[in-house]
Amino acid sequence: MADDSPPPSGPSSVPFSAGRTVEECEDMIRRSLRTPMVKFLRQQLEKAGCLVGDNFIRAVNCTQEVAGGYSRGEGIVVCSNYMNIQDEVNQVVTHELIHAYDECRGKNLDWTNCAHHACSEIRAGHLSGDCHYKRELLRGHMKIRGHEQECVRRRVMKSMAGNPYCSETAAKDAMEAVWDICYNDTRPFDKAP
């Protein structure tokens, strides 16, 4: 997590890497802001009444092994010291923008509520492309069928492990309870990208 407050949405985790400087990562974030997916999500946030200012997404050095996170009132952090390539930054920004959209859309979203947290993680994992089969192959998960849902479940549990309000059992129960509704909720997209 960042040197400042920890992201309550649950961190996107990454394997150890040499990483980039904050300045290099800031350049990568600027490039990310020009991608169609990020542009679309930012537009949808603004349509929903949530403005995304110039400092909403920022690069920081993180003290924990995470890719980034979203925090209410703080915005999105991308952990420069765990980023290596542009695609990683694009993924973190996209994933965390989905959390921001969820919070904007659901004004009563409570990150301490395991079901709320699980739902947003399911949506972010499913809609951001985190679990695309090519990414899964690069992570060493080589399942041909059913990989995407299995990946989303694995990543939800990993993210929720960072939520002090959710034990492993509570996190798993919450994920299972909200799975169908949240996995099939593709807003702001017409269908899963």
JSON list of C-alpha atoms in Angstrom, two decimals:
[
{"chain": "A", "resi": 1, "resn": "MET", "atom": "CA", "xyz": [0.00, 0.00, 0.00]},
{"chain": "A", "resi": 2, "resn": "ALA", "atom": "CA", "xyz": [1.02, 3.57, -0.38]},
{"chain": "A", "resi": 3, "resn": "ASP", "atom": "CA", "xyz": [3.14, 5.45, 2.08]},
{"chain": "A", "resi": 4, "resn": "ASP", "atom": "CA", "xyz": [-0.04, 7.35, 3.01]},
{"chain": "A", "resi": 5, "resn": "SER", "atom": "CA", "xyz": [-3.38, 5.68, 3.84]},
{"chain": "A", "resi": 6, "resn": "PRO", "atom": "CA", "xyz": [-4.10, 2.09, 2.73]},
{"chain": "A", "resi": 7, "resn": "PRO", "atom": "CA", "xyz": [-6.65, 1.59, -0.04]},
{"chain": "A", "resi": 8, "resn": "PRO", "atom": "CA", "xyz": [-9.81, 0.12, 1.54]},
{"chain": "A", "resi": 9, "resn": "SER", "atom": "CA", "xyz": [-10.99, -1.42, -1.72]},
{"chain": "A", "resi": 10, "resn": "GLY", "atom": "CA", "xyz": [-8.29, -4.02, -1.41]},
{"chain": "A", "resi": 11, "resn": "PRO", "atom": "CA", "xyz": [-5.02, -3.85, -3.22]},
{"chain": "A", "resi": 12, "resn": "SER", "atom": "CA", "xyz": [-4.27, -5.26, -6.61]},
{"chain": "A", "resi": 13, "resn": "SER", "atom": "CA", "xyz": [-1.38, -7.56, -5.83]},
{"chain": "A", "resi": 14, "resn": "VAL", "atom": "CA", "xyz": [1.71, -8.22, -7.90]},
{"chain": "A", "resi": 15, "resn": "PRO", "atom": "CA", "xyz": [4.75, -10.47, -7.82]},
{"chain": "A", "resi": 16, "resn": "PHE", "atom": "CA", "xyz": [8.06, -8.90, -6.80]},
{"chain": "A", "resi": 17, "resn": "SER", "atom": "CA", "xyz": [9.64, -6.72, -9.46]},
{"chain": "A", "resi": 18, "resn": "ALA", "atom": "CA", "xyz": [12.27, -4.01, -9.78]},
{"chain": "A", "resi": 19, "resn": "GLY", "atom": "CA", "xyz": [9.64, -1.45, -10.70]},
{"chain": "A", "resi": 20, "resn": "ARG", "atom": "CA", "xyz": [9.77, 2.09, -12.02]},
{"chain": "A", "resi": 21, "resn": "THR", "atom": "CA", "xyz": [10.44, 5.47, -10.52]},
{"chain": "A", "resi": 22, "resn": "VAL", "atom": "CA", "xyz": [7.47, 7.64, -9.56]},
{"chain": "A", "resi": 23, "resn": "GLU", "atom": "CA", "xyz": [8.26, 9.95, -12.50]},
{"chain": "A", "resi": 24, "resn": "GLU", "atom": "CA", "xyz": [8.35, 7.05, -14.99]},
{"chain": "A", "resi": 25, "resn": "CYS", "atom": "CA", "xyz": [5.09, 5.72, -13.59]},
{"chain": "A", "resi": 26, "resn": "GLU", "atom": "CA", "xyz": [3.46, 9.17, -13.85]},
{"chain": "A", "resi": 27, "resn": "ASP", "atom": "CA", "xyz": [4.32, 9.15, -17.57]},
{"chain": "A", "resi": 28, "resn": "MET", "atom": "CA", "xyz": [2.81, 5.68, -17.88]},
{"chain": "A", "resi": 29, "resn": "ILE", "atom": "CA", "xyz": [-0.37, 6.89, -16.12]},
{"chain": "A", "resi": 30, "resn": "ARG", "atom": "CA", "xyz": [-0.62, 9.77, -18.62]},
{"chain": "A", "resi": 31, "resn": "ARG", "atom": "CA", "xyz": [-0.40, 7.24, -21.46]},
{"chain": "A", "resi": 32, "resn": "SER", "atom": "CA", "xyz": [-3.00, 5.08, -19.73]},
{"chain": "A", "resi": 33, "resn": "LEU", "atom": "CA", "xyz": [-5.42, 8.02, -19.63]},
{"chain": "A", "resi": 34, "resn": "ARG", "atom": "CA", "xyz": [-5.44, 7.96, -23.45]},
{"chain": "A", "resi": 35, "resn": "THR", "atom": "CA", "xyz": [-6.52, 4.30, -23.73]},
{"chain": "A", "resi": 36, "resn": "PRO", "atom": "CA", "xyz": [-10.13, 3.71, -24.85]},
{"chain": "A", "resi": 37, "resn": "MET", "atom": "CA", "xyz": [-11.08, 1.73, -21.73]},
{"chain": "A", "resi": 38, "resn": "VAL", "atom": "CA", "xyz": [-9.76, 4.34, -19.29]},
{"chain": "A", "resi": 39, "resn": "LYS", "atom": "CA", "xyz": [-11.31, 7.19, -21.29]},
{"chain": "A", "resi": 40, "resn": "PHE", "atom": "CA", "xyz": [-14.67, 5.38, -21.25]},
{"chain": "A", "resi": 41, "resn": "LEU", "atom": "CA", "xyz": [-14.57, 4.74, -17.50]},
{"chain": "A", "resi": 42, "resn": "ARG", "atom": "CA", "xyz": [-13.63, 8.34, -16.73]},
{"chain": "A", "resi": 43, "resn": "GLN", "atom": "CA", "xyz": [-16.50, 9.56, -18.93]},
{"chain": "A", "resi": 44, "resn": "GLN", "atom": "CA", "xyz": [-18.91, 7.23, -17.14]},
{"chain": "A", "resi": 45, "resn": "LEU", "atom": "CA", "xyz": [-17.75, 8.48, -13.75]},
{"chain": "A", "resi": 46, "resn": "GLU", "atom": "CA", "xyz": [-18.40, 12.05, -14.85]},
{"chain": "A", "resi": 47, "resn": "LYS", "atom": "CA", "xyz": [-21.83, 11.11, -16.27]},
{"chain": "A", "resi": 48, "resn": "ALA", "atom": "CA", "xyz": [-22.65, 9.58, -12.88]},
{"chain": "A", "resi": 49, "resn": "GLY", "atom": "CA", "xyz": [-21.75, 12.88, -11.22]},
{"chain": "A", "resi": 50, "resn": "CYS", "atom": "CA", "xyz": [-18.29, 11.97, -9.91]},
{"chain": "A", "resi": 51, "resn": "LEU", "atom": "CA", "xyz": [-15.57, 14.22, -11.23]},
{"chain": "A", "resi": 52, "resn": "VAL", "atom": "CA", "xyz": [-12.13, 12.78, -11.73]},
{"chain": "A", "resi": 53, "resn": "GLY", "atom": "CA", "xyz": [-9.62, 15.58, -11.26]},
{"chain": "A", "resi": 54, "resn": "ASP", "atom": "CA", "xyz": [-6.05, 15.76, -12.52]},
{"chain": "A", "resi": 55, "resn": "ASN", "atom": "CA", "xyz": [-4.65, 14.36, -9.27]},
{"chain": "A", "resi": 56, "resn": "PHE", "atom": "CA", "xyz": [-7.21, 11.54, -8.90]},
{"chain": "A", "resi": 57, "resn": "ILE", "atom": "CA", "xyz": [-4.72, 8.95, -10.21]},
{"chain": "A", "resi": 58, "resn": "ARG", "atom": "CA", "xyz": [-1.18, 9.27, -8.95]},
{"chain": "A", "resi": 59, "resn": "ALA", "atom": "CA", "xyz": [2.04, 7.28, -8.76]},
{"chain": "A", "resi": 60, "resn": "VAL", "atom": "CA", "xyz": [3.61, 6.53, -5.38]},
{"chain": "A", "resi": 61, "resn": "ASN", "atom": "CA", "xyz": [6.20, 4.19, -3.92]},
{"chain": "A", "resi": 62, "resn": "CYS", "atom": "CA", "xyz": [4.41, 1.55, -1.89]},
{"chain": "A", "resi": 63, "resn": "THR", "atom": "CA", "xyz": [5.55, -0.19, 1.27]},
{"chain": "A", "resi": 64, "resn": "GLN", "atom": "CA", "xyz": [3.57, -3.38, 0.62]},
{"chain": "A", "resi": 65, "resn": "GLU", "atom": "CA", "xyz": [3.74, -5.63, -2.44]},
{"chain": "A", "resi": 66, "resn": "VAL", "atom": "CA", "xyz": [0.66, -4.32, -4.23]},
{"chain": "A", "resi": 67, "resn": "ALA", "atom": "CA", "xyz": [0.07, -2.85, -7.65]},
{"chain": "A", "resi": 68, "resn": "GLY", "atom": "CA", "xyz": [-2.21, -0.09, -6.43]},
{"chain": "A", "resi": 69, "resn": "GLY", "atom": "CA", "xyz": [-5.51, 0.71, -4.82]},
{"chain": "A", "resi": 70, "resn": "TYR", "atom": "CA", "xyz": [-8.51, 2.98, -4.58]},
{"chain": "A", "resi": 71, "resn": "SER", "atom": "CA", "xyz": [-9.40, 4.95, -1.48]},
{"chain": "A", "resi": 72, "resn": "ARG", "atom": "CA", "xyz": [-12.56, 7.02, -0.91]},
{"chain": "A", "resi": 73, "resn": "GLY", "atom": "CA", "xyz": [-11.69, 10.69, -0.95]},
{"chain": "A", "resi": 74, "resn": "GLU", "atom": "CA", "xyz": [-8.10, 9.98, -1.97]},
{"chain": "A", "resi": 75, "resn": "GLY", "atom": "CA", "xyz": [-8.46, 8.49, -5.45]},
{"chain": "A", "resi": 76, "resn": "ILE", "atom": "CA", "xyz": [-6.26, 5.89, -7.09]},
{"chain": "A", "resi": 77, "resn": "VAL", "atom": "CA", "xyz": [-2.64, 5.11, -6.36]},
{"chain": "A", "resi": 78, "resn": "VAL", "atom": "CA", "xyz": [-0.43, 3.15, -8.73]},
{"chain": "A", "resi": 79, "resn": "CYS", "atom": "CA", "xyz": [2.59, 1.63, -6.99]},
{"chain": "A", "resi": 80, "resn": "SER", "atom": "CA", "xyz": [5.47, 2.67, -9.22]},
{"chain": "A", "resi": 81, "resn": "ASN", "atom": "CA", "xyz": [7.95, 0.38, -7.51]},
{"chain": "A", "resi": 82, "resn": "TYR", "atom": "CA", "xyz": [5.88, -2.65, -8.64]},
{"chain": "A", "resi": 83, "resn": "MET", "atom": "CA", "xyz": [5.18, -1.53, -12.21]},
{"chain": "A", "resi": 84, "resn": "ASN", "atom": "CA", "xyz": [7.37, -2.64, -15.09]},
{"chain": "A", "resi": 85, "resn": "ILE", "atom": "CA", "xyz": [5.40, -2.24, -18.31]},
{"chain": "A", "resi": 86, "resn": "GLN", "atom": "CA", "xyz": [2.60, -0.05, -19.66]},
{"chain": "A", "resi": 87, "resn": "ASP", "atom": "CA", "xyz": [0.06, -2.89, -19.66]},
{"chain": "A", "resi": 88, "resn": "GLU", "atom": "CA", "xyz": [0.46, -3.30, -15.89]},
{"chain": "A", "resi": 89, "resn": "VAL", "atom": "CA", "xyz": [-0.30, 0.38, -15.32]},
{"chain": "A", "resi": 90, "resn": "ASN", "atom": "CA", "xyz": [-3.28, 0.22, -17.69]},
{"chain": "A", "resi": 91, "resn": "GLN", "atom": "CA", "xyz": [-4.65, -2.77, -15.77]},
{"chain": "A", "resi": 92, "resn": "VAL", "atom": "CA", "xyz": [-4.27, -1.16, -12.36]},
{"chain": "A", "resi": 93, "resn": "VAL", "atom": "CA", "xyz": [-5.88, 2.08, -13.52]},
{"chain": "A", "resi": 94, "resn": "THR", "atom": "CA", "xyz": [-8.78, 0.22, -15.15]},
{"chain": "A", "resi": 95, "resn": "HIS", "atom": "CA", "xyz": [-9.35, -2.07, -12.16]},
{"chain": "A", "resi": 96, "resn": "GLU", "atom": "CA", "xyz": [-9.30, 0.80, -9.68]},
{"chain": "A", "resi": 97, "resn": "LEU", "atom": "CA", "xyz": [-11.54, 3.01, -11.86]},
{"chain": "A", "resi": 98, "resn": "ILE", "atom": "CA", "xyz": [-14.17, 0.27, -11.65]},
{"chain": "A", "resi": 99, "resn": "HIS", "atom": "CA", "xyz": [-13.97, 0.51, -7.84]},
{"chain": "A", "resi": 100, "resn": "ALA", "atom": "CA", "xyz": [-14.34, 4.29, -8.12]},
{"chain": "A", "resi": 101, "resn": "TYR", "atom": "CA", "xyz": [-17.35, 3.83, -10.41]},
{"chain": "A", "resi": 102, "resn": "ASP", "atom": "CA", "xyz": [-18.92, 1.38, -7.96]},
{"chain": "A", "resi": 103, "resn": "GLU", "atom": "CA", "xyz": [-18.53, 3.83, -5.13]},
{"chain": "A", "resi": 104, "resn": "CYS", "atom": "CA", "xyz": [-19.90, 6.69, -7.24]},
{"chain": "A", "resi": 105, "resn": "ARG", "atom": "CA", "xyz": [-22.90, 4.62, -8.31]},
{"chain": "A", "resi": 106, "resn": "GLY", "atom": "CA", "xyz": [-23.56, 3.12, -4.88]},
{"chain": "A", "resi": 107, "resn": "LYS", "atom": "CA", "xyz": [-23.43, 6.09, -2.55]},
{"chain": "A", "resi": 108, "resn": "ASN", "atom": "CA", "xyz": [-23.80, 3.79, 0.48]},
{"chain": "A", "resi": 109, "resn": "LEU", "atom": "CA", "xyz": [-20.96, 1.43, -0.49]},
{"chain": "A", "resi": 110, "resn": "ASP", "atom": "CA", "xyz": [-19.23, 0.39, 2.73]},
{"chain": "A", "resi": 111, "resn": "TRP", "atom": "CA", "xyz": [-15.76, -1.09, 2.27]},
{"chain": "A", "resi": 112, "resn": "THR", "atom": "CA", "xyz": [-15.96, -2.61, 5.78]},
{"chain": "A", "resi": 113, "resn": "ASN", "atom": "CA", "xyz": [-18.98, -4.66, 4.64]},
{"chain": "A", "resi": 114, "resn": "CYS", "atom": "CA", "xyz": [-17.58, -7.91, 3.24]},
{"chain": "A", "resi": 115, "resn": "ALA", "atom": "CA", "xyz": [-20.40, -8.30, 0.69]},
{"chain": "A", "resi": 116, "resn": "HIS", "atom": "CA", "xyz": [-19.93, -4.76, -0.64]},
{"chain": "A", "resi": 117, "resn": "HIS", "atom": "CA", "xyz": [-16.16, -5.23, -0.91]},
{"chain": "A", "resi": 118, "resn": "ALA", "atom": "CA", "xyz": [-16.54, -8.66, -2.54]},
{"chain": "A", "resi": 119, "resn": "CYS", "atom": "CA", "xyz": [-19.02, -7.32, -5.09]},
{"chain": "A", "resi": 120, "resn": "SER", "atom": "CA", "xyz": [-16.74, -4.51, -6.19]},
{"chain": "A", "resi": 121, "resn": "GLU", "atom": "CA", "xyz": [-13.76, -6.89, -6.41]},
{"chain": "A", "resi": 122, "resn": "ILE", "atom": "CA", "xyz": [-15.80, -9.37, -8.49]},
{"chain": "A", "resi": 123, "resn": "ARG", "atom": "CA", "xyz": [-16.83, -6.60, -10.86]},
{"chain": "A", "resi": 124, "resn": "ALA", "atom": "CA", "xyz": [-13.33, -5.11, -11.10]},
{"chain": "A", "resi": 125, "resn": "GLY", "atom": "CA", "xyz": [-11.74, -8.51, -11.70]},
{"chain": "A", "resi": 126, "resn": "HIS", "atom": "CA", "xyz": [-14.30, -9.49, -14.31]},
{"chain": "A", "resi": 127, "resn": "LEU", "atom": "CA", "xyz": [-14.65, -6.20, -16.18]},
{"chain": "A", "resi": 128, "resn": "SER", "atom": "CA", "xyz": [-11.07, -4.93, -16.16]},
{"chain": "A", "resi": 129, "resn": "GLY", "atom": "CA", "xyz": [-9.50, -7.82, -18.04]},
{"chain": "A", "resi": 130, "resn": "ASP", "atom": "CA", "xyz": [-7.42, -8.84, -15.00]},
{"chain": "A", "resi": 131, "resn": "CYS", "atom": "CA", "xyz": [-8.30, -12.46, -15.72]},
{"chain": "A", "resi": 132, "resn": "HIS", "atom": "CA", "xyz": [-7.83, -12.55, -19.49]},
{"chain": "A", "resi": 133, "resn": "TYR", "atom": "CA", "xyz": [-6.39, -15.94, -20.42]},
{"chain": "A", "resi": 134, "resn": "LYS", "atom": "CA", "xyz": [-3.10, -14.42, -21.65]},
{"chain": "A", "resi": 135, "resn": "ARG", "atom": "CA", "xyz": [-2.52, -12.74, -18.28]},
{"chain": "A", "resi": 136, "resn": "GLU", "atom": "CA", "xyz": [-3.38, -15.98, -16.53]},
{"chain": "A", "resi": 137, "resn": "LEU", "atom": "CA", "xyz": [-0.88, -17.90, -18.67]},
{"chain": "A", "resi": 138, "resn": "LEU", "atom": "CA", "xyz": [1.80, -15.34, -17.76]},
{"chain": "A", "resi": 139, "resn": "ARG", "atom": "CA", "xyz": [0.96, -15.88, -14.07]},
{"chain": "A", "resi": 140, "resn": "GLY", "atom": "CA", "xyz": [1.42, -19.63, -14.53]},
{"chain": "A", "resi": 141, "resn": "HIS", "atom": "CA", "xyz": [-2.27, -20.57, -14.38]},
{"chain": "A", "resi": 142, "resn": "MET", "atom": "CA", "xyz": [-2.81, -22.73, -17.45]},
{"chain": "A", "resi": 143, "resn": "LYS", "atom": "CA", "xyz": [-6.40, -23.89, -17.33]},
{"chain": "A", "resi": 144, "resn": "ILE", "atom": "CA", "xyz": [-8.19, -23.96, -20.67]},
{"chain": "A", "resi": 145, "resn": "ARG", "atom": "CA", "xyz": [-11.84, -23.91, -19.51]},
{"chain": "A", "resi": 146, "resn": "GLY", "atom": "CA", "xyz": [-13.30, -21.93, -16.66]},
{"chain": "A", "resi": 147, "resn": "HIS", "atom": "CA", "xyz": [-10.13, -19.99, -16.03]},
{"chain": "A", "resi": 148, "resn": "GLU", "atom": "CA", "xyz": [-11.78, -16.57, -15.91]},
{"chain": "A", "resi": 149, "resn": "GLN", "atom": "CA", "xyz": [-14.23, -17.21, -13.08]},
{"chain": "A", "resi": 150, "resn": "GLU", "atom": "CA", "xyz": [-11.64, -19.21, -11.16]},
{"chain": "A", "resi": 151, "resn": "CYS", "atom": "CA", "xyz": [-9.19, -16.32, -11.56]},
{"chain": "A", "resi": 152, "resn": "VAL", "atom": "CA", "xyz": [-11.73, -13.73, -10.43]},
{"chain": "A", "resi": 153, "resn": "ARG", "atom": "CA", "xyz": [-12.53, -15.81, -7.34]},
{"chain": "A", "resi": 154, "resn": "ARG", "atom": "CA", "xyz": [-8.84, -16.24, -6.51]},
{"chain": "A", "resi": 155, "resn": "ARG", "atom": "CA", "xyz": [-8.13, -12.53, -6.93]},
{"chain": "A", "resi": 156, "resn": "VAL", "atom": "CA", "xyz": [-11.21, -11.49, -4.91]},
{"chain": "A", "resi": 157, "resn": "MET", "atom": "CA", "xyz": [-10.01, -13.63, -2.01]},
{"chain": "A", "resi": 158, "resn": "LYS", "atom": "CA", "xyz": [-6.48, -12.27, -2.29]},
{"chain": "A", "resi": 159, "resn": "SER", "atom": "CA", "xyz": [-7.72, -8.69, -2.26]},
{"chain": "A", "resi": 160, "resn": "MET", "atom": "CA", "xyz": [-10.15, -9.25, 0.59]},
{"chain": "A", "resi": 161, "resn": "ALA", "atom": "CA", "xyz": [-7.36, -10.75, 2.68]},
{"chain": "A", "resi": 162, "resn": "GLY", "atom": "CA", "xyz": [-6.23, -7.14, 3.14]},
{"chain": "A", "resi": 163, "resn": "ASN", "atom": "CA", "xyz": [-9.58, -6.10, 4.63]},
{"chain": "A", "resi": 164, "resn": "PRO", "atom": "CA", "xyz": [-9.30, -6.27, 8.45]},
{"chain": "A", "resi": 165, "resn": "TYR", "atom": "CA", "xyz": [-13.11, -6.43, 8.72]},
{"chain": "A", "resi": 166, "resn": "CYS", "atom": "CA", "xyz": [-13.38, -9.68, 6.74]},
{"chain": "A", "resi": 167, "resn": "SER", "atom": "CA", "xyz": [-12.02, -13.00, 7.96]},
{"chain": "A", "resi": 168, "resn": "GLU", "atom": "CA", "xyz": [-11.21, -15.55, 5.27]},
{"chain": "A", "resi": 169, "resn": "THR", "atom": "CA", "xyz": [-14.48, -17.38, 6.00]},
{"chain": "A", "resi": 170, "resn": "ALA", "atom": "CA", "xyz": [-16.53, -14.17, 5.97]},
{"chain": "A", "resi": 171, "resn": "ALA", "atom": "CA", "xyz": [-14.86, -13.09, 2.72]},
{"chain": "A", "resi": 172, "resn": "LYS", "atom": "CA", "xyz": [-15.55, -16.44, 1.02]},
{"chain": "A", "resi": 173, "resn": "ASP", "atom": "CA", "xyz": [-19.16, -16.51, 2.25]},
{"chain": "A", "resi": 174, "resn": "ALA", "atom": "CA", "xyz": [-19.70, -12.92, 1.08]},
{"chain": "A", "resi": 175, "resn": "MET", "atom": "CA", "xyz": [-18.16, -13.63, -2.32]},
{"chain": "A", "resi": 176, "resn": "GLU", "atom": "CA", "xyz": [-20.39, -16.68, -2.84]},
{"chain": "A", "resi": 177, "resn": "ALA", "atom": "CA", "xyz": [-23.51, -14.81, -1.65]},
{"chain": "A", "resi": 178, "resn": "VAL", "atom": "CA", "xyz": [-23.09, -11.95, -4.13]},
{"chain": "A", "resi": 179, "resn": "TRP", "atom": "CA", "xyz": [-21.35, -13.79, -6.98]},
{"chain": "A", "resi": 180, "resn": "ASP", "atom": "CA", "xyz": [-24.20, -14.14, -9.49]},
{"chain": "A", "resi": 181, "resn": "ILE", "atom": "CA", "xyz": [-25.54, -10.61, -9.09]},
{"chain": "A", "resi": 182, "resn": "CYS", "atom": "CA", "xyz": [-22.14, -8.92, -9.13]},
{"chain": "A", "resi": 183, "resn": "TYR", "atom": "CA", "xyz": [-20.50, -11.06, -11.82]},
{"chain": "A", "resi": 184, "resn": "ASN", "atom": "CA", "xyz": [-23.43, -10.38, -14.15]},
{"chain": "A", "resi": 185, "resn": "ASP", "atom": "CA", "xyz": [-23.56, -6.65, -13.38]},
{"chain": "A", "resi": 186, "resn": "THR", "atom": "CA", "xyz": [-21.56, -5.20, -16.25]},
{"chain": "A", "resi": 187, "resn": "ARG", "atom": "CA", "xyz": [-22.38, -1.51, -15.77]},
{"chain": "A", "resi": 188, "resn": "PRO", "atom": "CA", "xyz": [-21.19, 0.85, -17.16]},
{"chain": "A", "resi": 189, "resn": "PHE", "atom": "CA", "xyz": [-20.56, -1.54, -20.05]},
{"chain": "A", "resi": 190, "resn": "ASP", "atom": "CA", "xyz": [-23.38, -3.12, -22.08]},
{"chain": "A", "resi": 191, "resn": "LYS", "atom": "CA", "xyz": [-21.61, -6.46, -21.66]},
{"chain": "A", "resi": 192, "resn": "ALA", "atom": "CA", "xyz": [-18.32, -7.63, -20.18]},
{"chain": "A", "resi": 193, "resn": "PRO", "atom": "CA", "xyz": [-15.45, -6.26, -22.30]}
]
